[in-house]
JSON list of C-alpha atoms in Angstrom, two decimals:
[
{"chain": "M", "resi": 1, "resn": "GLY", "atom": "CA", "xyz": [216.35, 160.56, 150.31]},
{"chain": "M", "resi": 2, "resn": "ALA", "atom": "CA", "xyz": [213.57, 158.46, 151.29]},
{"chain": "M", "resi": 3, "resn": "PRO", "atom": "CA", "xyz": [213.43, 156.36, 154.51]},
{"chain": "M", "resi": 4, "resn": "PRO", "atom": "CA", "xyz": [214.61, 152.74, 153.86]},
{"chain": "M", "resi": 5, "resn": "GLU", "atom": "CA", "xyz": [211.20, 151.47, 154.64]},
{"chain": "M", "resi": 6, "resn": "ALA", "atom": "CA", "xyz": [209.77, 153.36, 151.69]},
{"chain": "M", "resi": 7, "resn": "LEU", "atom": "CA", "xyz": [212.57, 152.14, 149.38]},
{"chain": "M", "resi": 8, "resn": "PHE", "atom": "CA", "xyz": [212.64, 148.38, 150.23]},
{"chain": "M", "resi": 9, "resn": "GLY", "atom": "CA", "xyz": [210.21, 145.69, 151.15]},
{"chain": "M", "resi": 10, "resn": "SER", "atom": "CA", "xyz": [212.32, 145.11, 154.42]},
{"chain": "M", "resi": 11, "resn": "PHE", "atom": "CA", "xyz": [215.30, 146.62, 155.68]},
{"chain": "M", "resi": 12, "resn": "GLU", "atom": "CA", "xyz": [217.67, 145.51, 158.64]},
{"chain": "M", "resi": 13, "resn": "ARG", "atom": "CA", "xyz": [218.72, 148.37, 160.60]},
{"chain": "M", "resi": 14, "resn": "ALA", "atom": "CA", "xyz": [221.83, 146.53, 161.96]},
{"chain": "M", "resi": 15, "resn": "PRO", "atom": "CA", "xyz": [224.63, 146.41, 159.50]},
{"chain": "M", "resi": 16, "resn": "ILE", "atom": "CA", "xyz": [226.03, 143.21, 158.55]},
{"chain": "M", "resi": 17, "resn": "ALA", "atom": "CA", "xyz": [229.51, 144.93, 157.48]},
{"chain": "M", "resi": 18, "resn": "SER", "atom": "CA", "xyz": [231.28, 148.10, 157.72]},
{"chain": "M", "resi": 19, "resn": "ALA", "atom": "CA", "xyz": [234.21, 149.80, 155.92]},
{"chain": "M", "resi": 20, "resn": "SER", "atom": "CA", "xyz": [235.82, 153.44, 156.08]},
{"chain": "M", "resi": 21, "resn": "LEU", "atom": "CA", "xyz": [233.11, 154.85, 153.61]},
{"chain": "M", "resi": 22, "resn": "ALA", "atom": "CA", "xyz": [230.08, 152.77, 154.34]},
{"chain": "M", "resi": 23, "resn": "GLN", "atom": "CA", "xyz": [228.13, 149.82, 155.91]},
{"chain": "M", "resi": 24, "resn": "VAL", "atom": "CA", "xyz": [226.03, 147.15, 154.38]},
{"chain": "M", "resi": 25, "resn": "HIS", "atom": "CA", "xyz": [222.56, 146.34, 155.47]},
{"chain": "M", "resi": 26, "resn": "ARG", "atom": "CA", "xyz": [220.40, 143.35, 154.40]},
{"chain": "M", "resi": 27, "resn": "ALA", "atom": "CA", "xyz": [217.21, 144.38, 152.74]},
{"chain": "M", "resi": 28, "resn": "THR", "atom": "CA", "xyz": [214.69, 142.86, 150.29]},
{"chain": "M", "resi": 29, "resn": "GLU", "atom": "CA", "xyz": [213.21, 144.20, 147.10]},
{"chain": "M", "resi": 30, "resn": "HIS", "atom": "CA", "xyz": [209.56, 145.54, 146.96]},
{"chain": "M", "resi": 31, "resn": "GLY", "atom": "CA", "xyz": [207.26, 143.12, 145.41]},
{"chain": "M", "resi": 32, "resn": "THR", "atom": "CA", "xyz": [209.67, 140.44, 144.42]},
{"chain": "M", "resi": 33, "resn": "GLY", "atom": "CA", "xyz": [211.20, 140.04, 148.04]},
{"chain": "M", "resi": 34, "resn": "ALA", "atom": "CA", "xyz": [214.57, 139.38, 146.27]},
{"chain": "M", "resi": 35, "resn": "PRO", "atom": "CA", "xyz": [217.48, 139.59, 148.61]},
{"chain": "M", "resi": 36, "resn": "LEU", "atom": "CA", "xyz": [219.51, 142.68, 148.43]},
{"chain": "M", "resi": 37, "resn": "ALA", "atom": "CA", "xyz": [222.79, 144.15, 150.05]},
{"chain": "M", "resi": 38, "resn": "VAL", "atom": "CA", "xyz": [222.36, 148.05, 150.42]},
{"chain": "M", "resi": 39, "resn": "LYS", "atom": "CA", "xyz": [225.46, 150.10, 151.09]},
{"chain": "M", "resi": 40, "resn": "VAL", "atom": "CA", "xyz": [224.79, 152.97, 153.31]},
{"chain": "M", "resi": 41, "resn": "GLN", "atom": "CA", "xyz": [227.40, 155.87, 153.56]},
{"chain": "M", "resi": 42, "resn": "HIS", "atom": "CA", "xyz": [228.32, 156.66, 157.16]},
{"chain": "M", "resi": 43, "resn": "ALA", "atom": "CA", "xyz": [226.56, 159.84, 158.43]},
{"chain": "M", "resi": 44, "resn": "GLY", "atom": "CA", "xyz": [228.54, 163.06, 157.98]},
{"chain": "M", "resi": 45, "resn": "LEU", "atom": "CA", "xyz": [231.17, 161.58, 155.73]},
{"chain": "M", "resi": 46, "resn": "ARG", "atom": "CA", "xyz": [230.54, 163.80, 152.74]},
{"chain": "M", "resi": 47, "resn": "GLU", "atom": "CA", "xyz": [230.76, 167.00, 154.88]},
{"chain": "M", "resi": 48, "resn": "GLU", "atom": "CA", "xyz": [233.95, 166.03, 156.56]},
{"chain": "M", "resi": 49, "resn": "CYS", "atom": "CA", "xyz": [235.61, 165.15, 153.18]},
{"chain": "M", "resi": 50, "resn": "ALA", "atom": "CA", "xyz": [236.52, 168.76, 152.39]},
{"chain": "M", "resi": 51, "resn": "SER", "atom": "CA", "xyz": [238.16, 169.50, 155.78]},
{"chain": "M", "resi": 52, "resn": "ASP", "atom": "CA", "xyz": [240.09, 166.06, 155.70]},
{"chain": "M", "resi": 53, "resn": "LEU", "atom": "CA", "xyz": [241.45, 167.01, 152.50]},
{"chain": "M", "resi": 54, "resn": "GLN", "atom": "CA", "xyz": [242.61, 170.17, 153.56]},
{"chain": "M", "resi": 55, "resn": "ALA", "atom": "CA", "xyz": [244.12, 168.71, 156.64]},
{"chain": "M", "resi": 56, "resn": "VAL", "atom": "CA", "xyz": [246.12, 166.03, 154.79]},
{"chain": "M", "resi": 57, "resn": "GLY", "atom": "CA", "xyz": [247.29, 168.73, 152.06]},
{"chain": "M", "resi": 58, "resn": "LEU", "atom": "CA", "xyz": [248.60, 170.80, 155.19]},
{"chain": "M", "resi": 59, "resn": "ALA", "atom": "CA", "xyz": [250.31, 167.94, 156.52]},
{"chain": "M", "resi": 60, "resn": "VAL", "atom": "CA", "xyz": [251.92, 166.85, 153.38]},
{"chain": "M", "resi": 61, "resn": "ALA", "atom": "CA", "xyz": [252.86, 170.54, 152.53]},
{"chain": "M", "resi": 62, "resn": "ALA", "atom": "CA", "xyz": [254.63, 170.82, 155.93]},
{"chain": "M", "resi": 63, "resn": "ALA", "atom": "CA", "xyz": [256.37, 167.48, 155.69]},
{"chain": "M", "resi": 64, "resn": "GLU", "atom": "CA", "xyz": [257.59, 168.44, 152.22]},
{"chain": "M", "resi": 65, "resn": "TRP", "atom": "CA", "xyz": [258.80, 171.70, 153.54]},
{"chain": "M", "resi": 66, "resn": "LEU", "atom": "CA", "xyz": [260.61, 170.19, 156.52]},
{"chain": "M", "resi": 67, "resn": "TYR", "atom": "CA", "xyz": [262.09, 167.22, 154.75]},
{"chain": "M", "resi": 68, "resn": "PRO", "atom": "CA", "xyz": [262.55, 168.23, 151.30]},
{"chain": "M", "resi": 69, "resn": "ASP", "atom": "CA", "xyz": [264.78, 165.27, 150.16]},
{"chain": "M", "resi": 70, "resn": "ASP", "atom": "CA", "xyz": [263.27, 162.67, 151.95]},
{"chain": "M", "resi": 71, "resn": "PHE", "atom": "CA", "xyz": [259.39, 163.21, 151.96]},
{"chain": "M", "resi": 72, "resn": "ARG", "atom": "CA", "xyz": [258.04, 163.42, 148.53]},
{"chain": "M", "resi": 73, "resn": "LEU", "atom": "CA", "xyz": [254.34, 162.58, 148.59]},
{"chain": "M", "resi": 74, "resn": "GLY", "atom": "CA", "xyz": [252.93, 165.83, 147.17]},
{"chain": "M", "resi": 75, "resn": "TRP", "atom": "CA", "xyz": [251.39, 163.60, 144.34]},
{"chain": "M", "resi": 76, "resn": "VAL", "atom": "CA", "xyz": [249.20, 161.84, 146.88]},
{"chain": "M", "resi": 77, "resn": "MET", "atom": "CA", "xyz": [247.07, 165.16, 147.01]},
{"chain": "M", "resi": 78, "resn": "GLY", "atom": "CA", "xyz": [246.98, 165.15, 143.17]},
{"chain": "M", "resi": 79, "resn": "GLU", "atom": "CA", "xyz": [245.38, 161.81, 143.23]},
{"chain": "M", "resi": 80, "resn": "MET", "atom": "CA", "xyz": [242.97, 162.14, 146.49]},
{"chain": "M", "resi": 81, "resn": "ALA", "atom": "CA", "xyz": [241.50, 165.45, 145.78]},
{"chain": "M", "resi": 82, "resn": "PRO", "atom": "CA", "xyz": [239.76, 164.37, 142.60]},
{"chain": "M", "resi": 83, "resn": "HIS", "atom": "CA", "xyz": [239.07, 160.94, 143.48]},
{"chain": "M", "resi": 84, "resn": "LEU", "atom": "CA", "xyz": [237.74, 161.08, 146.90]},
{"chain": "M", "resi": 85, "resn": "PRO", "atom": "CA", "xyz": [234.43, 162.92, 145.99]},
{"chain": "M", "resi": 86, "resn": "LEU", "atom": "CA", "xyz": [233.93, 160.29, 143.31]},
{"chain": "M", "resi": 87, "resn": "GLU", "atom": "CA", "xyz": [234.39, 157.53, 146.05]},
{"chain": "M", "resi": 88, "resn": "LEU", "atom": "CA", "xyz": [231.85, 159.28, 148.11]},
{"chain": "M", "resi": 89, "resn": "ASP", "atom": "CA", "xyz": [229.49, 159.58, 145.03]},
{"chain": "M", "resi": 90, "resn": "PHE", "atom": "CA", "xyz": [227.34, 156.28, 145.27]},
{"chain": "M", "resi": 91, "resn": "THR", "atom": "CA", "xyz": [225.58, 157.08, 142.04]},
{"chain": "M", "resi": 92, "resn": "HIS", "atom": "CA", "xyz": [228.83, 157.11, 140.14]},
{"chain": "M", "resi": 93, "resn": "GLU", "atom": "CA", "xyz": [229.77, 153.81, 141.79]},
{"chain": "M", "resi": 94, "resn": "ALA", "atom": "CA", "xyz": [226.09, 152.32, 140.87]},
{"chain": "M", "resi": 95, "resn": "ALA", "atom": "CA", "xyz": [226.89, 153.43, 137.10]},
{"chain": "M", "resi": 96, "resn": "ASN", "atom": "CA", "xyz": [230.32, 151.67, 137.27]},
{"chain": "M", "resi": 97, "resn": "LEU", "atom": "CA", "xyz": [228.55, 148.57, 138.64]},
{"chain": "M", "resi": 98, "resn": "ARG", "atom": "CA", "xyz": [226.11, 148.65, 135.77]},
{"chain": "M", "resi": 99, "resn": "ARG", "atom": "CA", "xyz": [228.85, 148.97, 133.30]},
{"chain": "M", "resi": 100, "resn": "CYS", "atom": "CA", "xyz": [230.53, 145.89, 134.77]},
{"chain": "M", "resi": 101, "resn": "ALA", "atom": "CA", "xyz": [227.35, 144.02, 134.67]},
{"chain": "M", "resi": 102, "resn": "ALA", "atom": "CA", "xyz": [227.12, 144.48, 131.08]},
{"chain": "M", "resi": 103, "resn": "PHE", "atom": "CA", "xyz": [230.32, 142.51, 130.46]}
]
């Protein structure tokens, strides 16, 4: 994408909040100067996602093999695998926010 300075009237490089997938920066809208909160995904996160899913899948499979009666979390991979890429797709999140704003 474009550098933040090209997209916003102003953009503060220091984040005001951070979580597991992204951090939030203060910015202003071009033209109006309206304050904005900009969510920026942590660098490299999307690329690491596939290998992380494989690692979790391997760990869950190993635990289920070692402890078949006590460890039944195979369903976690069935939930994580399709949903984690959606969590990393901020265009998908933006579409959901627009749908919520319509209510």
